[in-house]
Amino acid sequence: MRHRIAVVGSGPAGLTFARVMHRHGYPVAVLERDPAPDARPPGGTLDLHEGMGQLALNKAGLLTEFQALSRPEGQAMRILDTDGTVLRDWRPRPDDRANPEIDRGQLRDLLLGPLDVQWGRSVTRVVPGTREGVAVHFADGRQETFDLVVGADGAWSRTRPAVSSVTPHYTGVTYVETSLDDVDTRHPDLARLIGDGSVAVYGVNRGLVAQRNSGGHVKVYAQFRAPLDWHTDLDLADVEAVRSSLLALFDGWAAPVLDLLRHGTAFVHRPLYVLPVSHTWTHVPGVTLLGDAAHLMPPLGAGANLAMLEGAELAESIATCRGDLDEAVRAFEEQMWARAGRWAKITTAGLERLVSPDPADALALFDRVQPS
Ligand SMILES: Cc1cc2nc3c(=O)[nH]c(=O)nc-3n(C[C@H](O)[C@H](O)[C@H](O)COP(=O)(O)OP(=O)(O)OC[C@H]3O[C@@H](n4cnc5c(N)ncnc54)[C@H](O)[C@@H]3O)c2cc1C
């Protein structure tokens, strides 16, 4: 008998899960709150690691297509002092495919392929243990039941309360994101500063990072330690007010570096929240979590990679389980918790070093993780 399986969310976790299930011939109901795939900007570029995101794409049969779309040159990383001095200028070898970059929109479209996502289906609650199975409640008042509901609905998961009472907490670090378009023609000096990949500048308790996406689009992240209510006297919708506030925060930094903020268009406020390191729960038959819903951690290059690998592994565990769905989920959870706990420790320590009272911490971290 075919199991009735739903995944809540069509981010990297949910789509990879559904796509690998599809490859094994298993249908999955993909329930997504957004009304359409392009309902909101997809976000910045992602580097997919060989043993994680790329491995997941391989399990989905999509590695070759990924290689055609991705940007290996985007692995380049430059670090500057706040006065603009270049401290490190790392470039990948021409054959280096360890962590190539891909735009999130391209990755989403690649994973979507033949999947029939149910757009505009906002889940409000998941209730396990009803007579018909696991009940999924929607914002429009409707309800459906499944044998397994996979919560891949991100940081503020509506599925999570079915297995855990834990909620995310603020890290003390806020990102404010802005963007530049057509950087090569409109801002050639900044294009040179950023190079093919990313440029990062670290000061005392703050940093500025710019990442090249495809098509001359650049995402800039101002990162700083601040209380959650740091913007009480600031209208976050007022672009010029936010720009002035950020320029004051980074006062004294080299003019070419501050141009990343001067030329930025809209500003998006992103306080960083995390779940406790090593978040686990007592197994609940019929419900599990993937990705940020299970282990939200600082954004240091692991979140989407873990989300995708978990999606692929859960799908494979189910596809090969010979009917014992619950056992397949249990085995997957044990594996996920152990690996995610390790990455949560690494990224939590990494955030402390990147946004640190001593900018030398960030440089030391770079030297430790970046192959020379
Ligand atoms: C600034 C920044 C930079 C990052 N850079 C990287 C990087 O370089 N590399 C990396 O690996 N990771 C990176 N990350 C982390 C990465 O973005 C996340 O870990 C990843 O997106 C998690 O994927 P997910 O599928 O679990 O959740 P999400 O991507 O959050 O997807 C969740 C989906 O669920 C949907 N949803 C939410 N609620 C509901 C609901 N109630 N009903 C139905 N649908 C719902 C959402 O609309 C969304 O489509 C970064 C994060 C940030 C903030």
Short mmCIF file of C-alpha atoms and ligand atoms in Angstrom, two decimals, residues 8-14 31-34 40 45-47 104 121-124 152-155 158 175 177 221 270 272 290-293 299 301-305 307, ligand 1:
data_model
loop_
_atom_site.label_atom_id
_atom_site.label_comp_id
_atom_site.label_asym_id
_atom_site.label_seq_id
_atom_site.Cartn_x
_atom_site.Cartn_y
_atom_site.Cartn_z
CA VAL A 8 5.33 21.31 4.32
CA GLY A 9 7.53 23.90 2.58
CA SER A 10 9.24 24.08 -0.81
CA GLY A 11 12.64 25.41 0.27
CA PRO A 12 15.85 23.43 -0.37
CA ALA A 13 14.83 20.74 2.18
CA GLY A 14 11.27 20.16 1.01
CA LEU A 31 2.36 22.13 0.56
CA GLU A 32 3.80 25.65 0.16
CA ARG A 33 2.56 28.90 1.72
CA ASP A 34 3.87 31.18 -1.06
CA ARG A 40 9.15 36.86 -3.22
CA THR A 45 23.71 32.80 -3.64
CA LEU A 46 24.43 29.40 -2.03
CA ASP A 47 27.66 27.41 -2.13
CA ARG A 104 18.76 30.24 -5.04
CA ARG A 121 -1.34 26.35 0.97
CA SER A 122 -0.39 27.88 4.31
CA VAL A 123 -0.25 25.27 7.06
CA THR A 124 -1.31 26.48 10.51
CA ALA A 152 10.43 21.52 5.98
CA ASP A 153 8.85 24.89 6.71
CA GLY A 154 11.91 26.76 7.92
CA ALA A 155 12.80 28.81 11.00
CA ARG A 158 4.25 25.41 12.03
CA TYR A 175 22.20 41.25 9.31
CA GLU A 177 20.85 42.95 3.51
CA TYR A 221 25.22 41.97 4.22
CA ARG A 270 17.47 39.97 9.17
CA LEU A 272 19.72 36.06 13.25
CA LEU A 290 14.08 18.72 8.06
CA GLY A 291 16.42 21.66 7.57
CA ASP A 292 15.92 24.93 9.44
CA ALA A 293 12.71 23.63 11.01
CA PRO A 299 24.20 31.24 8.27
CA GLY A 301 27.38 28.03 4.64
CA ALA A 302 25.85 24.86 6.11
CA GLY A 303 22.06 25.40 6.44
CA ALA A 304 20.91 24.80 2.87
CA ASN A 305 23.50 22.05 2.40
CA ALA A 307 18.62 20.78 4.45
C1 LIG B 1 21.65 35.68 4.90
C2 LIG B 1 21.70 34.19 4.79
C3 LIG B 1 22.68 33.58 4.04
C4 LIG B 1 22.75 32.18 3.95
N1 LIG B 1 23.74 31.60 3.19
C5 LIG B 1 23.82 30.24 3.12
C6 LIG B 1 24.84 29.60 2.33
O1 LIG B 1 25.65 30.24 1.67
N2 LIG B 1 24.88 28.24 2.33
C7 LIG B 1 23.98 27.47 3.03
O2 LIG B 1 24.07 26.23 2.99
N3 LIG B 1 23.01 28.06 3.76
C8 LIG B 1 22.90 29.41 3.83
N4 LIG B 1 21.92 30.00 4.56
C9 LIG B 1 20.97 29.15 5.29
C10 LIG B 1 19.88 28.65 4.36
O3 LIG B 1 19.24 29.74 3.72
C11 LIG B 1 18.84 27.84 5.13
O4 LIG B 1 19.46 26.97 6.03
C12 LIG B 1 17.99 27.04 4.14
O5 LIG B 1 17.25 27.91 3.31
C13 LIG B 1 17.05 26.11 4.90
O6 LIG B 1 16.25 25.45 3.97
P1 LIG B 1 14.83 24.91 4.42
O7 LIG B 1 14.24 24.27 3.21
O8 LIG B 1 14.97 24.12 5.66
O9 LIG B 1 13.98 26.21 4.84
P2 LIG B 1 13.56 27.48 4.00
O10 LIG B 1 14.55 27.79 2.94
O11 LIG B 1 13.27 28.55 5.00
O12 LIG B 1 12.21 27.05 3.27
C14 LIG B 1 11.02 26.91 4.01
C15 LIG B 1 9.84 26.92 3.05
O13 LIG B 1 8.65 26.66 3.80
C16 LIG B 1 7.63 27.58 3.44
N5 LIG B 1 6.75 27.73 4.59
C17 LIG B 1 7.02 28.36 5.76
N6 LIG B 1 5.98 28.29 6.59
C18 LIG B 1 5.01 27.60 5.93
C19 LIG B 1 3.70 27.20 6.28
N7 LIG B 1 3.18 27.52 7.48
N8 LIG B 1 2.95 26.50 5.38
C20 LIG B 1 3.49 26.16 4.17
N9 LIG B 1 4.73 26.52 3.79
C21 LIG B 1 5.51 27.23 4.66
C22 LIG B 1 8.40 28.85 3.10
O14 LIG B 1 7.63 29.73 2.30
C23 LIG B 1 9.62 28.27 2.37
O15 LIG B 1 9.36 28.07 1.00
C24 LIG B 1 21.82 31.40 4.65
C25 LIG B 1 20.82 32.01 5.40
C26 LIG B 1 20.76 33.39 5.48
C27 LIG B 1 19.67 34.04 6.33
#
